[in-house]
XYZ file of C-alpha atoms in Angstrom:
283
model
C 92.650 90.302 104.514
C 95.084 88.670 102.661
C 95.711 84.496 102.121
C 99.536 83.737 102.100
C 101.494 80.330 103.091
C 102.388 82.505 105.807
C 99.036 82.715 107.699
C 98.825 82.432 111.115
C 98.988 79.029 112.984
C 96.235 78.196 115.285
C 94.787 75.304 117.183
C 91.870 73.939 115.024
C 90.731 70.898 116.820
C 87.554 69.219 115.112
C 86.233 66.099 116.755
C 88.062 62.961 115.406
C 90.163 65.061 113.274
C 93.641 65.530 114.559
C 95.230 66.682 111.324
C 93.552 70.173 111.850
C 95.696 70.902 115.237
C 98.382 73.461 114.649
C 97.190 73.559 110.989
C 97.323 77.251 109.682
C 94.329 79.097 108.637
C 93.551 81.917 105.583
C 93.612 85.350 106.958
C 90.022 86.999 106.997
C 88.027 89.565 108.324
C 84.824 89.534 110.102
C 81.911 90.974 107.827
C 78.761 92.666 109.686
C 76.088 89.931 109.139
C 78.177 86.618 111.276
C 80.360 85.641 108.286
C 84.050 86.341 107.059
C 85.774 88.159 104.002
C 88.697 86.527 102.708
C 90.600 88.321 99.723
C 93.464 86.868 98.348
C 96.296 88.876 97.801
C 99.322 86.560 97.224
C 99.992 83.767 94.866
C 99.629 80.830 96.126
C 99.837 76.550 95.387
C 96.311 75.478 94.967
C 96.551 72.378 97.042
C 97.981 74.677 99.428
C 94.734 76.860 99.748
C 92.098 73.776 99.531
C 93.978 72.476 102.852
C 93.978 76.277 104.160
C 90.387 76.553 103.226
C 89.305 73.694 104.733
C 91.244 74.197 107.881
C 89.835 77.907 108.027
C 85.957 76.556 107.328
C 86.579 73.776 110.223
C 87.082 76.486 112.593
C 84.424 79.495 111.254
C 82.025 76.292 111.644
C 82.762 75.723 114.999
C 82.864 79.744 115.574
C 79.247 79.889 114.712
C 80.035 81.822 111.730
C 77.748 82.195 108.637
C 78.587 83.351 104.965
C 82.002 83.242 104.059
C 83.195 85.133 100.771
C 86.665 84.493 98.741
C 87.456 87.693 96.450
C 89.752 86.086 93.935
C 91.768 88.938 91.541
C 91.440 87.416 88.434
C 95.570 86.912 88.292
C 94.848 84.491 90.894
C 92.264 81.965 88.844
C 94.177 78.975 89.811
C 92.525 78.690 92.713
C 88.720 78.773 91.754
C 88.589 75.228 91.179
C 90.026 74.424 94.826
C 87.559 76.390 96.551
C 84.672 74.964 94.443
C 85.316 71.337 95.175
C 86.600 71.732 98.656
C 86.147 68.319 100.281
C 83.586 67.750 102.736
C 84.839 64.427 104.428
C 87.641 66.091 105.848
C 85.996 69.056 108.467
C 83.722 67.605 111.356
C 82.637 64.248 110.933
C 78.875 65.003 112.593
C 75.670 64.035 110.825
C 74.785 68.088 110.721
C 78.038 68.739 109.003
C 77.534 65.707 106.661
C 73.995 66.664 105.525
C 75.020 70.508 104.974
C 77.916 69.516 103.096
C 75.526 66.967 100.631
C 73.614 70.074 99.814
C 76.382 71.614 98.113
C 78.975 68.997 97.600
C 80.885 71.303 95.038
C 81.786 73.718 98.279
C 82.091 77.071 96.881
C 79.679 79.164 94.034
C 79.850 81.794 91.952
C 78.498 84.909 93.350
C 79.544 87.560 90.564
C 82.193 88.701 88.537
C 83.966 91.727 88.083
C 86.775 92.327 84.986
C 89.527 91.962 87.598
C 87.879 89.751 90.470
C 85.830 86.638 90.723
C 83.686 86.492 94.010
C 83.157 83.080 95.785
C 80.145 82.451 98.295
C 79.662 79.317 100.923
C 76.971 79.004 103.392
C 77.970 76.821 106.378
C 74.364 76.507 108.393
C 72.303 74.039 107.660
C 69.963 76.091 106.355
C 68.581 78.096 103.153
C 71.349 80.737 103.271
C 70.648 84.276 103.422
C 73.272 85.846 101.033
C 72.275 88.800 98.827
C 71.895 88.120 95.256
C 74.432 90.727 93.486
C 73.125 93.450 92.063
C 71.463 93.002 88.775
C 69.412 96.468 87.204
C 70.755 99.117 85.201
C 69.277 102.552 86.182
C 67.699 104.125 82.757
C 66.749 108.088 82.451
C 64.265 110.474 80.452
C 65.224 114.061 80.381
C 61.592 116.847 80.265
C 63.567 120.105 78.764
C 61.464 122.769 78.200
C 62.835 126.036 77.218
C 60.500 129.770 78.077
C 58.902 129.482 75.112
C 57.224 126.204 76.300
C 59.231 124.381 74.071
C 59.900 120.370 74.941
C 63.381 119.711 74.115
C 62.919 116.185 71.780
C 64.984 113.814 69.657
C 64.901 111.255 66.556
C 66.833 107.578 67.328
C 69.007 106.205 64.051
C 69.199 103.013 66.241
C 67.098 100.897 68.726
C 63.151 100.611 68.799
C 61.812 103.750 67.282
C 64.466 104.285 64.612
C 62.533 105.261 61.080
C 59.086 105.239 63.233
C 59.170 109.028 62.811
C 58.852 109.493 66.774
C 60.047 112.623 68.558
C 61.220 111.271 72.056
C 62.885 112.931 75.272
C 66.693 112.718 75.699
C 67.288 109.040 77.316
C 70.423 107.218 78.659
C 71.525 105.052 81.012
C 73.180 106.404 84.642
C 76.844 105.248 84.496
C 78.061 103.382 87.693
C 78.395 105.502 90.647
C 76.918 108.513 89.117
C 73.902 110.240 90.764
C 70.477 110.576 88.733
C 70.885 114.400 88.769
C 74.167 114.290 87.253
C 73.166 111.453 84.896
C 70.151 113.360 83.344
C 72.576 116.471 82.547
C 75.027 114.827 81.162
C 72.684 112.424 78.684
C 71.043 115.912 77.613
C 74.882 117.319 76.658
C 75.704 114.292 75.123
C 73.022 113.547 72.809
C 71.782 117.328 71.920
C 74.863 119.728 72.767
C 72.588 121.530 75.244
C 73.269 122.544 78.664
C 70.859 122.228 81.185
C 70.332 122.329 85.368
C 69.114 119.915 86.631
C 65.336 120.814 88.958
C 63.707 117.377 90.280
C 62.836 113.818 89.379
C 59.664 113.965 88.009
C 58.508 110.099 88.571
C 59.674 106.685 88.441
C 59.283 103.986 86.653
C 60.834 100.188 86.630
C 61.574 98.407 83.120
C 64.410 96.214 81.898
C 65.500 97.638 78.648
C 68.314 97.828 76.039
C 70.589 101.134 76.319
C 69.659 104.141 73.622
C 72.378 106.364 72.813
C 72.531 107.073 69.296
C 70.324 109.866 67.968
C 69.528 111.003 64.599
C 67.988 114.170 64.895
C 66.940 116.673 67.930
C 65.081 119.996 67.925
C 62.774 121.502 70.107
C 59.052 121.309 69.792
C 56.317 122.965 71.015
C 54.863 120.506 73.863
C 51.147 120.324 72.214
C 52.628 119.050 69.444
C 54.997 116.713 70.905
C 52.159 115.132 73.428
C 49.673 114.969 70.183
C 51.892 112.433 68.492
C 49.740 109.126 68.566
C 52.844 106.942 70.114
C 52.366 109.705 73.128
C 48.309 109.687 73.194
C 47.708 105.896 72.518
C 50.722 104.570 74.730
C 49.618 104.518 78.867
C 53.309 104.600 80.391
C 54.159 107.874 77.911
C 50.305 109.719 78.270
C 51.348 109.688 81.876
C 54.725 111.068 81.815
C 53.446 113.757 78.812
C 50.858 114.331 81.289
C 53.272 114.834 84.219
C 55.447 117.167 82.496
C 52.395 119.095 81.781
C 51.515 119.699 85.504
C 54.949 120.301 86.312
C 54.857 123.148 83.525
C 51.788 124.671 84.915
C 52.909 124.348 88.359
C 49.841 121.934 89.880
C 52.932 119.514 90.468
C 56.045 118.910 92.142
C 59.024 116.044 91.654
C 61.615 114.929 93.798
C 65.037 117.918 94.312
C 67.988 116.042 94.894
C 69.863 117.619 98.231
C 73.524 117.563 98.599
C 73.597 115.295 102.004
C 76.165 112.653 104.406
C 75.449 110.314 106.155
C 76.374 108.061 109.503
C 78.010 105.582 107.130
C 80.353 107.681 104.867
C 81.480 111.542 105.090
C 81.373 111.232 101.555
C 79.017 114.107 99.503
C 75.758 111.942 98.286
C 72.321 113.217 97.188
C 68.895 112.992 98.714
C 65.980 113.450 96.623
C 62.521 114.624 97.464
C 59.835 116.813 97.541
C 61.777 119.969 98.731
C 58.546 122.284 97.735
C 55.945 120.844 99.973
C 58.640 120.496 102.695
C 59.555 124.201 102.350
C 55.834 125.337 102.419
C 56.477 127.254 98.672
C-alpha cells in the first residue's frame, strides 16, 4: 500500500489527455465498499505525488471506483496540501467530470486525525458521497457495588459537577480505547476506591455527551436506602431510574446484560458479547 517514485507504470489513457499514457500511478489497495486505500510509506516530492495522484484518480474514475482514502504519517505532511488542491482540469475533460470536480474544487478533505497520521477522503461520483463520518463518542461508565451487607459502594468528587454539593455518587470513568465495558467498570472501581470487584452484567444504558470524572475526594460504602434517599437521587429522573434498577437487580426481579467471552467470522481475536445470559439459560 505504499506511494513511492517507483510505482508501477501503466497505461492511463483519458479522452483528450495524452499526458496520462505510460504515466505511473500511487500504489493502493482495493477497500470493501468500491473505493481504494492508499498509505504512504515513503518520502516523496510533492509535485511528484499531485501528478501521481491525479494520474491514479484518472484511472480509479474510469475503473468505476468510489471513495478513495490517503493515510498520510504525520512525517510525511508535505504532501497534504497537494492532495487538497489536486487540479481538476487535468483528468477527463467530460461535463460529468467537470461538474463533480466544481463541487469540491479543493480535491481532497480532512477525514480525521490521529497523533501520528492525517487521513484524506475524495469522493469521485457525482453524487452525495457515502463515506462514514469518523467516530466521534466516548463510552462513559457507572459502577452498582454492593457488598452482603447491602451496602452500595459510593464516592465524593473534589472536581467536576458535584464537587462540594455533598453528593454520594457510584464509581464513574470513561472506557479507555479498545477496552471492553466489563473490563472498564473493574478497573474504574480499583482506581478510584482501591476495591476489587468481578464484574456480573450491564445493568442499562444510557447515551450522554459528558466531560470525564476521575478525581474523587472521598468513598465509603453506604447502606443503599440511604444512598437512593439523597434528594439529587429522588428528584433527578435519569438517577431514580438507575437507583431503582439497582434495586431490582438486588432483589432479584431483574436481570442485565453478562458479557460472554466470544469470536467471530471477522477476527479469531477473544471479544465479548453481552446479554441476558439468565433468561437465555432458563435460571
Amino acid at each position: 500500500m505504499s506511494a513511492s517514485p517507483n510505482s508501477t507504470p501503466v497505461n492511463v489513457i483519458a479522452e483528450n489527455e495524452e499526458q496520462f499514457r505510460d504515466f505511473k500511478l500511487l500504489n493502493a489497495v482495493n477497500d470493501r465498499y468500491g473505493g481504494v486505500i492508499i498509505e504512504i510509506t515513503e518520502p516523496m516530492d510533492s509535485a511528484l505525488f499531485a501528478s501521481l495522484l491525479r494520474a491514479s484518480i484518472a484511472q480509479w474514475r474510469h475503473q468505476g471506483k468510489k471513495g478513495v482514502w490517503i493515510k498520510l504519517p504525520i512525517q510525511h505532511a508535505n504532501l497534504v496540501e497537494a492532495a487538497v488542491k489536486v487540479i481538476y482540469r487535468l483528468l477527463q475533460p467530460n461535463q460529468a467530470v467537470l461538474r463533480a470536480f466544481l463541487k469540491n474544487p479543493e480535491g481532497f478533505w480532512y477525514h480525521h486525525a490521529e497523533p501520528n497520521y492525517l487521513m484524506l477522503a475524495y469522493w469521485i461520483p457525482e453524487s452525495a458521497h457515502t463515506l462514514p463520518a469518523n467516530a466521534s463518542h466516548r463510552v462513559g461508565i457507572g459502577a452498582f457495588v454492593m457488598n452482603e451487607k447491602r451496602e452500595v459502594l459510593v464516592v465524593q468528587e473534589n472536581t467536576g459537577r458535584f464537587w462540594g454539593t455533598g453528593v454520594w455518587k457510584f464509581p464513574t470513568g470513561v472506557v479507555d480505547e479498545g477496552e471492553d465495558l466489563c473490563t472498564a467498570a473493574v478497573r474504574e472501581v480499583k482506581e478510584e476506591t482501591a476495591i476489587d470487584t468481578k464484574f456480573v452484567e450491564v445493568l442499562a444504558f444510557r447515551y450522554e455527551i459528558c466531560k470525564q470524572e476521575s478525581e474523587i475526594e472521598a468513598a465509603k460504602w453506604m447502606p443503599f436506602d440511604e444512598y437512593a434517599a439523597q434528594p439529587y437521587v429522588k428528584n433527578n429522573d435519569l438517577s431514580k431510574y438507575i437507583a431503582d434498577i439497582c434495586l431490582a437487580k438486588k432483589e432479584r426481579k431483574y436481570s442485565g446484560f453478562a458479557p460472554v467471552p466470544s469470536t467471530s467470522v471477522f477476527s479469531n481475536e477473544k471479544s465479548y458479547m453481552y446479554f441476558n445470559t439468565y433468561d437465555l439459560n432458563g435460571q
